[in-house]
Short mmCIF file of C-alpha atoms in Angstrom, two decimals:
data_model
loop_
_atom_site.label_atom_id
_atom_site.label_comp_id
_atom_site.label_asym_id
_atom_site.label_seq_id
_atom_site.Cartn_x
_atom_site.Cartn_y
_atom_site.Cartn_z
CA MET I 12 -16.93 -3.53 -6.39
CA LYS I 13 -14.77 -3.20 -9.44
CA SER I 14 -16.79 -3.24 -12.91
CA GLY I 15 -16.02 -6.51 -14.76
CA ALA I 16 -15.16 -8.30 -11.43
CA ARG I 17 -16.46 -12.06 -11.33
CA THR I 18 -17.72 -12.56 -6.82
CA VAL I 19 -17.54 -15.52 -5.41
CA GLU I 20 -18.29 -16.44 -1.18
CA TRP I 21 -16.60 -18.34 0.92
CA ILE I 22 -17.80 -18.69 4.33
CA PHE I 23 -14.99 -20.59 7.32
CA ASP I 24 -16.21 -21.96 10.08
CA SER I 25 -16.22 -20.53 13.64
CA PRO I 26 -13.29 -21.03 15.60
CA VAL I 27 -12.89 -24.63 17.60
CA PRO I 28 -11.45 -23.67 21.28
CA HIS I 29 -8.63 -26.10 21.09
CA GLU I 30 -5.27 -27.06 18.68
CA GLN I 31 -6.29 -28.57 15.59
CA PRO I 32 -4.21 -30.18 12.96
CA PRO I 33 -4.26 -28.06 9.92
CA THR I 34 -7.42 -28.83 7.53
CA MET I 35 -7.75 -27.39 3.64
CA ALA I 36 -9.93 -26.72 1.54
CA GLU I 37 -9.86 -26.12 -1.80
CA MET I 38 -11.73 -22.51 -4.44
CA PRO I 39 -11.95 -23.19 -7.75
CA LEU I 40 -12.29 -19.41 -9.34
CA PRO I 41 -13.77 -18.27 -13.02
CA GLY I 42 -10.14 -19.37 -14.80
CA GLY I 43 -8.17 -19.66 -11.73
CA HIS I 44 -8.05 -21.34 -7.97
CA MET I 45 -7.53 -20.57 -4.81
CA ARG I 46 -6.16 -23.32 -1.85
CA PHE I 47 -7.13 -22.49 1.68
CA GLU I 48 -5.15 -24.07 5.29
CA THR I 49 -6.53 -23.20 8.56
CA VAL I 50 -4.43 -23.48 11.76
CA GLN I 51 -5.77 -23.16 14.84
CA THR I 52 -3.46 -23.21 18.00
CA ALA I 53 -3.80 -23.64 22.02
CA HIS I 54 -2.96 -19.54 22.21
CA GLY I 55 -6.20 -18.73 20.51
CA VAL I 56 -4.05 -17.81 17.30
CA ARG I 57 -6.87 -18.71 14.54
CA ALA I 58 -4.50 -18.19 10.83
CA ILE I 59 -5.89 -19.05 6.92
CA LEU I 60 -2.75 -19.15 4.41
CA ALA I 61 -4.30 -18.69 0.89
CA ASP I 62 -2.55 -19.99 -1.57
CA GLY I 63 -3.78 -19.98 -5.56
CA HIS I 64 -3.99 -17.34 -8.62
CA THR I 65 -6.42 -15.50 -10.68
CA GLY I 66 -7.65 -15.76 -14.29
CA ALA I 67 -8.61 -13.28 -17.11
CA ASP I 68 -10.70 -11.62 -15.18
CA PRO I 69 -10.49 -9.88 -11.58
CA VAL I 70 -12.53 -11.35 -8.65
CA ASN I 71 -13.86 -10.80 -5.77
CA ILE I 72 -14.03 -12.65 -2.68
CA LEU I 73 -16.76 -13.00 -0.18
CA ALA I 74 -15.36 -14.59 3.35
CA ALA I 75 -17.72 -14.21 5.66
CA ASP I 76 -17.68 -14.94 9.29
CA GLU I 77 -20.29 -17.73 11.42
CA SER I 78 -18.81 -16.55 14.39
CA ASP I 79 -21.02 -14.57 16.73
CA LEU I 80 -17.90 -12.67 17.87
CA ARG I 81 -16.39 -10.00 16.95
CA GLU I 82 -12.66 -10.90 16.48
CA ILE I 83 -9.28 -7.80 15.83
CA GLY I 84 -8.30 -9.63 12.14
CA LEU I 85 -4.71 -9.04 10.83
CA ILE I 86 -4.00 -9.47 6.95
CA ILE I 87 -1.04 -9.71 6.09
CA PRO I 88 0.22 -10.84 2.11
CA TRP I 89 2.90 -12.16 1.08
CA GLU I 90 4.39 -11.49 -2.66
CA THR I 91 1.47 -9.97 -4.00
CA ALA I 92 -0.94 -6.79 -3.91
CA PHE I 93 -5.03 -6.66 -4.07
CA GLU I 94 -7.23 -4.50 -2.58
CA VAL I 95 -9.59 -4.95 0.73
CA PHE I 96 -12.35 -3.76 2.02
CA ILE I 97 -13.64 -3.92 5.43
CA PRO I 98 -17.16 -2.91 6.39
CA GLY I 99 -17.91 -0.04 8.35
CA VAL I 100 -14.44 1.96 6.52
CA ASP I 101 -15.38 4.57 4.27
CA ARG I 102 -13.04 2.69 1.14
CA PRO I 103 -11.08 -0.12 -0.33
CA ARG I 104 -7.31 -0.30 0.25
CA THR I 105 -4.65 -1.39 -1.55
CA ILE I 106 -2.60 -4.06 1.04
CA ARG I 107 0.80 -4.93 -0.51
CA ASP I 108 3.49 -7.71 -0.06
CA GLY I 109 5.86 -6.24 3.47
CA HIS I 110 3.09 -4.46 5.57
CA TRP I 111 0.29 -5.40 8.46
CA HIS I 112 -3.13 -4.42 8.13
CA TRP I 113 -5.35 -4.82 11.20
CA HIS I 114 -8.51 -4.69 11.13
CA MET I 115 -12.26 -4.44 12.83
CA PRO I 116 -15.21 -4.90 10.43
CA ALA I 117 -18.97 -3.40 11.33
CA GLU I 118 -19.90 -7.25 9.35
CA ARG I 119 -19.06 -10.81 10.04
CA TRP I 120 -17.45 -10.28 6.75
CA VAL I 121 -14.24 -8.95 4.46
CA ASP I 122 -14.20 -8.52 0.64
CA PHE I 123 -11.00 -9.70 -0.86
CA ARG I 124 -10.17 -8.11 -4.12
CA LEU I 125 -8.26 -9.56 -6.62
CA PRO I 126 -7.25 -8.29 -9.61
CA ALA I 127 -6.99 -10.34 -12.66
CA ARG I 128 -4.24 -12.82 -13.58
CA SER I 129 -1.88 -12.92 -10.54
CA ARG I 130 -0.52 -15.19 -8.29
CA ILE I 131 -2.12 -14.42 -4.49
CA ARG I 132 -0.76 -15.30 -1.95
CA THR I 133 -1.95 -13.88 1.85
CA VAL I 134 -2.01 -15.01 5.54
CA GLY I 135 -5.60 -13.94 7.70
CA ILE I 136 -5.07 -14.25 11.43
CA THR I 137 -7.83 -13.18 14.06
CA LEU I 138 -7.21 -13.52 18.02
CA SER I 139 -9.02 -14.21 20.35
CA ASN I 140 -10.35 -12.08 23.21
CA ASP I 141 -8.03 -13.79 25.77
CA LEU I 142 -5.26 -14.02 24.11
CA PHE I 143 -5.83 -10.51 23.17
CA GLU I 144 -5.77 -8.63 26.48
CA ARG I 145 -2.61 -10.52 26.95
CA LEU I 146 -0.33 -8.84 24.66
CA SER I 147 -1.96 -5.69 26.07
CA GLU I 148 -1.79 -5.28 28.98
CA GLY I 149 0.45 -2.32 29.22
CA ALA I 150 1.16 -1.35 25.59
CA ARG I 151 1.15 1.49 24.54
CA LEU I 152 -2.05 0.68 21.18
CA PRO I 153 -3.95 3.85 18.65
CA THR I 154 -6.66 4.24 20.52
CA PRO I 155 -9.06 2.56 17.79
CA VAL I 156 -7.32 -0.72 19.13
CA ALA I 157 -6.69 0.44 22.28
CA ALA I 158 -10.82 0.64 22.45
CA ILE I 159 -12.16 -2.78 21.78
CA GLY I 160 -13.99 -4.61 23.68
CA ARG I 161 -15.11 -0.91 26.37
CA ARG I 162 -18.09 0.86 25.85
CA HIS I 163 -17.30 3.29 23.45
CA ALA I 164 -15.37 0.43 20.83
CA PRO I 165 -15.81 1.85 17.29
CA ASP I 166 -17.35 0.50 14.82
CA ALA I 167 -15.23 -1.00 12.41
CA PHE I 168 -11.07 0.42 12.36
CA GLU I 169 -8.70 -0.47 9.95
CA LEU I 170 -4.67 0.54 10.26
CA HIS I 171 -2.10 -0.05 8.16
CA ARG I 172 1.76 -1.03 9.35
CA HIS I 173 5.06 -1.56 7.63
CA MET I 174 6.55 -4.77 8.87
CA ASP I 175 10.14 -5.46 10.46
CA ALA I 176 12.60 -7.29 6.85
CA ALA I 177 13.44 -9.38 9.69
CA LEU I 178 10.71 -10.93 10.27
CA ARG I 179 10.15 -10.93 6.09
CA PRO I 180 11.29 -15.29 6.84
CA ALA I 181 9.16 -16.16 9.37
CA VAL I 182 6.17 -14.59 7.18
CA GLY I 183 7.59 -16.98 3.85
CA GLN I 184 8.42 -20.37 6.13
CA LEU I 185 4.30 -20.29 6.39
CA PHE I 186 4.13 -21.00 3.26
CA SER I 187 7.42 -23.40 2.44
CA SER I 188 6.69 -25.76 5.63
CA PRO I 189 7.62 -29.51 4.55
CA TYR I 190 5.86 -31.60 7.75
CA HIS I 191 2.55 -33.10 7.81
CA GLY I 192 0.15 -33.31 10.72
CA GLU I 193 1.05 -32.82 14.32
CA ILE I 194 4.48 -31.90 13.50
CA ARG I 195 3.36 -29.52 10.86
CA ARG I 196 0.70 -26.98 13.42
CA LEU I 197 3.84 -27.23 16.36
CA SER I 198 5.79 -25.82 12.98
CA LEU I 199 2.85 -23.17 12.10
CA GLU I 200 2.27 -22.62 15.07
CA GLY I 201 5.77 -21.06 16.45
CA ARG I 202 6.24 -19.57 12.86
CA LEU I 203 2.58 -17.71 14.05
CA LEU I 204 3.08 -16.97 17.25
CA GLU I 205 6.15 -14.99 16.18
CA VAL I 206 4.68 -13.16 13.54
CA VAL I 207 1.55 -11.41 15.14
CA SER I 208 3.94 -10.66 18.36
CA GLY I 209 5.28 -8.80 16.17
CA ALA I 210 2.68 -7.51 13.99
CA PHE I 211 1.88 -6.18 17.60
CA GLU I 212 4.75 -4.75 18.23
CA SER I 213 4.51 -1.97 14.62
CA LEU I 214 0.93 -1.27 16.95
CA THR I 215 3.02 0.47 19.44
CA ARG I 216 5.68 1.27 17.64
CA ASP I 217 4.33 2.69 14.81
CA ASP I 218 2.31 4.81 17.78
CA SER I 219 5.06 6.48 18.54
CA PRO I 220 5.42 10.52 18.96
CA GLY I 221 6.30 11.96 15.61
CA THR I 222 4.10 9.80 13.37
CA HIS I 223 1.06 11.20 13.38
CA LEU I 224 0.30 13.68 11.06
CA SER I 225 -2.12 17.21 10.03
CA ALA I 226 -4.33 17.19 7.65
CA TRP I 227 -1.73 19.88 5.24
CA GLU I 228 0.74 17.74 6.51
CA VAL I 229 -1.45 14.81 4.26
CA ALA I 230 -1.93 16.92 1.29
CA ARG I 231 1.61 17.63 0.85
CA VAL I 232 2.36 13.79 1.53
CA ARG I 233 -0.33 13.39 -1.33
CA ASP I 234 1.51 16.19 -3.07
CA ALA I 235 4.71 14.11 -3.14
CA ALA I 236 2.51 10.91 -3.84
CA ALA I 237 0.96 12.46 -7.50
CA GLY I 238 4.64 14.03 -8.08
CA LEU I 239 6.20 11.01 -8.46
CA LEU I 240 3.95 9.49 -10.26
CA GLU I 241 3.73 12.13 -12.26
CA HIS I 242 7.09 10.65 -14.42
CA PRO I 243 7.85 7.05 -13.22
CA ALA I 244 9.97 7.01 -15.43
CA SER I 245 12.69 9.79 -14.16
CA PRO I 246 10.64 10.64 -10.92
CA PRO I 247 12.38 14.00 -8.66
CA SER I 248 14.28 13.39 -5.62
CA VAL I 249 13.11 13.48 -2.08
CA ASP I 250 15.34 16.78 -2.55
CA GLU I 251 13.32 18.94 -5.28
CA LEU I 252 9.55 17.23 -2.64
CA GLY I 253 10.55 18.76 -0.09
CA ARG I 254 10.66 22.28 -1.78
CA GLU I 255 8.25 21.64 -3.61
CA THR I 256 6.25 20.81 -0.88
CA GLY I 257 7.31 23.08 1.50
CA LEU I 258 8.06 20.13 4.17
CA GLY I 259 11.61 19.60 3.57
CA ALA I 260 13.54 16.56 2.56
CA THR I 261 13.49 15.00 5.88
CA ARG I 262 10.05 15.88 7.23
CA LEU I 263 8.01 14.63 3.73
CA MET I 264 10.46 10.69 4.75
CA GLN I 265 9.47 10.67 7.56
CA ALA I 266 5.40 12.43 6.82
CA PHE I 267 5.78 9.75 3.76
CA LYS I 268 6.48 6.86 5.06
CA ALA I 269 3.42 7.36 8.66
CA HIS I 270 1.67 7.78 6.08
CA TYR I 271 2.66 5.15 3.71
CA GLY I 272 4.23 3.28 5.40
CA VAL I 273 7.14 2.54 3.14
CA PRO I 274 9.60 5.20 2.20
CA PRO I 275 8.57 7.65 -1.63
CA VAL I 276 11.29 5.15 -3.41
CA GLN I 277 10.13 1.84 -2.76
CA TRP I 278 6.11 3.08 -2.98
CA LEU I 279 7.05 3.74 -6.22
CA GLN I 280 8.52 1.08 -7.15
CA GLN I 281 5.61 -1.33 -5.92
CA ARG I 282 3.62 1.85 -8.40
CA LYS I 283 5.24 1.57 -11.53
CA LEU I 284 4.60 -3.06 -10.79
CA GLU I 285 1.09 -2.25 -10.67
CA MET I 286 1.43 -0.04 -13.66
CA ALA I 287 3.26 -2.28 -15.58
CA HIS I 288 1.00 -5.84 -14.41
CA GLN I 289 -2.09 -3.32 -16.15
CA LEU I 290 0.34 -2.96 -19.84
CA LEU I 291 1.15 -6.10 -19.38
CA ALA I 292 -2.67 -7.22 -19.65
CA ASP I 293 -4.39 -4.63 -21.23
CA THR I 294 -2.69 -3.47 -23.88
CA PRO I 295 -0.35 -4.69 -26.78
CA LEU I 296 2.98 -2.76 -26.22
CA GLY I 297 5.94 -4.96 -25.54
CA ILE I 298 7.98 -5.83 -22.36
CA LYS I 299 10.90 -3.91 -23.69
CA GLU I 300 8.72 -0.78 -23.45
CA ILE I 301 7.16 -1.22 -20.38
CA ALA I 302 10.53 -1.29 -18.79
CA PHE I 303 11.47 1.38 -20.48
CA ARG I 304 8.31 3.17 -19.72
CA LEU I 305 8.88 3.14 -16.45
CA GLY I 306 12.35 3.81 -16.16
CA TYR I 307 14.16 0.39 -15.62
CA ARG I 308 17.05 0.32 -17.59
CA HIS I 309 17.50 -3.25 -18.34
CA VAL I 310 15.51 -5.40 -19.14
CA SER I 311 16.21 -8.24 -16.63
CA ASN I 312 16.21 -5.80 -13.70
CA PHE I 313 12.60 -5.14 -14.72
CA ALA I 314 11.58 -9.05 -14.84
CA SER I 315 13.43 -10.30 -11.69
CA ALA I 316 11.85 -7.18 -9.61
CA PHE I 317 8.13 -7.52 -11.59
CA LYS I 318 8.68 -11.68 -10.44
CA ARG I 319 10.02 -10.89 -6.63
CA HIS I 320 6.16 -8.33 -7.04
CA TYR I 321 4.00 -11.36 -8.44
CA GLY I 322 5.55 -14.43 -8.60
CA VAL I 323 5.40 -15.16 -12.11
CA THR I 324 7.75 -12.55 -14.75
CA PRO I 325 6.33 -10.81 -16.92
CA GLY I 326 6.42 -13.22 -19.68
CA SER I 327 4.50 -15.31 -18.30
CA LEU I 328 1.40 -13.23 -17.39
CA ARG I 329 1.84 -12.27 -21.20
CA ARG I 330 1.12 -15.39 -22.25
CA GLN I 331 -1.62 -15.60 -20.23
CA ARG I 332 -3.56 -13.44 -21.59
#
């Protein structure tokens, strides 16, 4: 767990065998608040929509499931970024908007590590074994996923995939449905099935030939990422990084996206916004100076990018200190 983080435990109910109207739960956080909406569909999909914000300290939410079943899960951040630790996996991973995070924990809990002073919106989905088998039929899946339910299934795994931009509206609509009761359940169910279908398709697409990297290629991709972070305001071009790493520009682009889920330029943009968040929260540097340090020529462009990523403007975040 992160040093200085406050820990909150949350136990959610086992899934029911039939659909039910959405249910709401509120959770106070130290200096913040979180609201959970649970949706259980007739097709074997259970989703928990989390929407809230953290206070001056980072927060760890230990989400535990009382069910005796080990189910495959899917985490989808929306306009936010945070760390998640899956029991049985070696290290926590930062996940962010625009990605699918498939997982199966070795134990029946997951540790969500939320940054301070942040808007947090995420979708957590679990799939029943029956639905998973129907979706899997005839599909070419990554080894740990394909092994689920078999004798030599892994104790735990996680898989990170890039979200198809065409599915972003469906994820956003999960947080903006204006309906209530049974109509809301039907509306959310339609969006959830669309999202799950797209996420499942990403498993087959990203497991296609050409995305598997050797240990040497992974090391070169990480060298390229380090080169980008070394000069965030004036980063080297992909051509320069391709020459320096020995991969060449085309293969570096392919390998970088296969490893990190996004191209180098988008990856650096996300890292710069995370650096900006830390500088705003932990230093007295002015917003204009932070923007220029990170390579933004206009503060307005920086503010717009920051709000898209975190849901608040740099000024709003600074005033919360």
